Amino acid sequence: MNGARALITTLVDNGVQVCFANPGTSEMHFVAALDTVPQMRGVLTLFEGVATGAADGYARISGGPAAVLLHLGPGLGNGLANLHNARRAVVPLVVVVGDHATYHKKYDAPLESDIDSVAGTVSGWLRRSLEVTDVAADAAEAIASARIHRHISTLILPADVSWDEGAAPLESAALQTDLAAVDASRAEAALRSGEPTVIMVGGDATDSAGLSAAVRLTQVSGARVLCETFPTRLERGAGVPAVERLAYFAEAATTQLAGARHLVLAGAPHPVSFFAYPGKASDLVPDDCAVHTLAGPVGAGAALAGLADRMAPTETAATAELARPALPSGPLNVSTSADVIGALLPERAIVVDEANTSGVLLPQSTAGAPAHDWLTLTGGAIGYALPVSIGAAIAAPDRPVLCLESDGSAMYTISALWTQAREHLDITTVVYANRAYDILRIELQRVGAEAAGERPGPKAESLLDLTGPTLDFVRIAKGMGVPARRVGTAEELADALQWAFGEPGPHLIEAVMPSIAG
Amino acid sequence: MNGARALITTLVDNGVQVCFANPGTSEMHFVAALDTVPQMRGVLTLFEGVATGAADGYARISGGPAAVLLHLGPGLGNGLANLHNARRAVVPLVVVVGDHATYHKKYDAPLESDIDSVAGTVSGWLRRSLEVTDVAADAAEAIASARIHRHISTLILPADVSWDEGAAPLESAALQTDLAAVDASRAEAALRSGEPTVIMVGGDATDSAGLSAAVRLTQVSGARVLCETFPTRLERGAGVPAVERLAYFAEAATTQLAGARHLVLAGAPHPVSFFAYPGKASDLVPDDCAVHTLAGPVGAGAALAGLADRMAPTETAATAELARPALPSGPLNVSTSADVIGALLPERAIVVDEANTSGVLLPQSTAGAPAHDWLTLTGGAIGYALPVSIGAAIAAPDRPVLCLESDGSAMYTISALWTQAREHLDITTVVYANRAYDILRIELQRVGAEAAGERPGPKAESLLDLTGPTLDFVRIAKGMGVPARRVGTAEELADALQWAFGEPGPHLIEAVMPSIAG
């Protein structure tokens, strides 16, 4: 068989059964081979950033990798921002980048570019298959490496390696895990010290089991628990231990960490400011606070469980009660919109959150909703929610997906709506239409630009403003095959959510909101 | 003044007066400083690929660079595909990538990534400003280098270097040009040989002057002239010497070059197949044809003019006659749609062509239209035409821009429509809606996938198909503030073009077409 067919067969034999694709000529043998491998599902996206984001969402929910098929360097470039987010999410992902035939590269044809350098910036594993007899082994190793290290494996596949005959699929690659053994002694000493201690959970410790372990430890030690600011997948809601997330704004995060003498990192990174600001510290840890790393993002849940079993063997973690807000009425704003979501969030929902400033009150309003998963913008590259929703919905077809999206962010990957429609995915998208890059209006003040004498004038304001013309998301969504409504009150949002949740397939609700930055 | 203000002042002092921007927090001082420099025009795009494509279009028409403002690595990634096209277009461009503050990078905050490696793949000049006192000199050198070498200069600007005080703008940087001196002797000998010779024009030789020089040389030597397949900006139409372009499909290009014993490259690259195909040659030059490089893409026009003045001092180049096709009637197809364009193309139009398979007959139908510029997909990264149209329209506000766009390609950078509306640009976009990646249907046959026994089945076909749901470009365009109509006949297309050309501002026409690949 040819390289393409061996590759696809190896993917499915190793449990990779979905491929998010935006192919071109150099990937035509891969495309042609798809029908020979019935277990592989090909999902077309109209832009590569949708494909990479979808694979991120798929991995966050299924736990395993999807494949992504990209066309040469420009296709990889288009997919890079959501690969960046996936890298920060610490999820497994197998990226196949088609390239020119090995003998064609020297001609510097128009689409020739340095794929390896670009791929290297996001990939934990990177290889170029140079012989058709290598393809299956390379693919198996890519998958194994992605699964073990929860990173992006990128396989660059030259067209001739794809079309040449002589390949055979490979069932699996045995890779040694080289995860560091956990040394819990410093964390344990901190928790036994009686001094103010914060356990910060992140990585794979943000599921119910990891959170329970952390909360059990707080119950025997008096420590507090916080969650990293942007968890990959946070379990929360009724029946799940409740944790507060570290705030995005450094000022608030500093308050949350104030007084701590020990910080135990269980899967979370060392807390730093998202951006630097003139005259403000980047490192958010108090000066006299010792930092103890219990575990990195992979294995953090197990490390916490082990520690909890030793220190708190008989404890049962407190969990959140079922307590929804009442359905509010009146104009939509950050408060009423959040309460509507909290009141109506379906059982077992997957929430993909890119609401940004419009979502500031969502954590409180949804804390007592039925148990759900909350996905966040791990890498800060906006335009992640619409694509990630696709992958989440494909990984969990029996669960409702609620995509909370800002208007500005939506426009980076808006064609995701078309793929949602084509695949009949049960995704409800709420676009918070405040007609501005509202977060940047706040950041413009925070970075001290005004204080520096550069009072923003009309040109600066124009670059943060999304009116003139106003984006009509109802038309845009319908133009891509997604039924849509516009709402301006809490009652209308509630009605629209019930409509969207009540019908299969994707729906979009444009929620017209005031800007919070003014 | 701070670094941001010095940078913007240096840009305008050196003739860079437009900045296509999609900023973030690390660029807020740049944004805040915009109003202090009245000569700088900031143009907001909703996706970075629109900003980079717009800068490409601006450079193609104005001849000089625009600035692009991008937000960290993910912003650069989103802009990369159209930077690839700009690199292949050999145009000057100044890219400013905001980065974290110098002291913040070590914290590996969520948006931290390897900007330098990604930028290096497209940049001819690349520097990271590390001190505020360097910013102006770095910017001036970036601009000078971009102008001289007609490449992409990328300046990475850390946030603190932007906000620190102590900078002063710089009027200009003196850079030595190191362009190779032209040795025309081999080209001249070939033209005097009496043997079958082809002059292939490209680079900066595709304007009226360069084409005239090439045609004068053919008139005294019996040589033929061809144009590179994807010229950056080809002058053509009535009163301009007519040249045939080398075909995209290798089979046709081989026929065009058959019999040539000498190939004189005047700004064009060595002709190679766009992609490799099993069993077919990548190099399109006949085996017994000698290749003589007169000039690379920069300076090719001058080299041709010098040679023509020596070899053909008294010749006047033949030019195309004004000869429009009659307005056709009946259903739209590749023939009728092309004839409508040829019949109605306005005087001095700028045509941005990404019509792909739907545009195969446009060259013939427009050959005798009033003189116009034809811009093409230089790098093969689709999604270029809508953004490039923005830059072309801003560079030439007195000229009509006709953007000929395929439905598949349109979706990569569809938010360009919003910027067209916001800036009230005189752009008429025709979206050829054949509801398929039609070129890939053809390529699927050409790469021999079927011959290899991998007959494409429904899964393969589904990845090349844009129905289910059908994209409604009228709704999408209106949703972004662009008036739009759908047409299905030649008469309707003619009416719609007259409507669009007759009103200022952007318009979109969805031209429903049959697939040519079936």
PDB file of C-alpha atoms in Angstrom, chain A residues 411 469-477, chain B residues 418 473-482:
ATOM      1  CA  MET A 411     -14.189  36.794  13.793  1.00  0.00           C
ATOM      2  CA  PRO A 469     -20.264  48.772  10.429  1.00  0.00           C
ATOM      3  CA  THR A 470     -21.869  46.716  13.135  1.00  0.00           C
ATOM      4  CA  LEU A 471     -21.300  43.008  12.706  1.00  0.00           C
ATOM      5  CA  ASP A 472     -24.583  41.167  12.182  1.00  0.00           C
ATOM      6  CA  PHE A 473     -23.911  37.713  13.581  1.00  0.00           C
ATOM      7  CA  VAL A 474     -27.413  36.504  12.793  1.00  0.00           C
ATOM      8  CA  ARG A 475     -26.834  37.073   9.097  1.00  0.00           C
ATOM      9  CA  ILE A 476     -23.314  35.702   9.240  1.00  0.00           C
ATOM     10  CA  ALA A 477     -24.436  32.539  11.020  1.00  0.00           C
TER      11      ALA A 477
ATOM     12  CA  TRP B 418     -15.781  44.275   7.271  1.00  0.00           C
ATOM     13  CA  PHE B 473     -22.248  34.984   0.556  1.00  0.00           C
ATOM     14  CA  VAL B 474     -24.997  37.564   0.261  1.00  0.00           C
ATOM     15  CA  ARG B 475     -25.937  37.083   3.897  1.00  0.00           C
ATOM     16  CA  ILE B 476     -22.314  36.864   4.994  1.00  0.00           C
ATOM     17  CA  ALA B 477     -21.403  40.076   3.174  1.00  0.00           C
ATOM     18  CA  LYS B 478     -24.413  41.979   4.500  1.00  0.00           C
ATOM     19  CA  GLY B 479     -23.555  40.688   7.949  1.00  0.00           C
ATOM     20  CA  MET B 480     -20.241  42.513   7.633  1.00  0.00           C
ATOM     21  CA  GLY B 481     -21.723  45.677   6.192  1.00  0.00           C
ATOM     22  CA  VAL B 482     -21.134  45.089   2.485  1.00  0.00           C
TER      23      VAL B 482
END
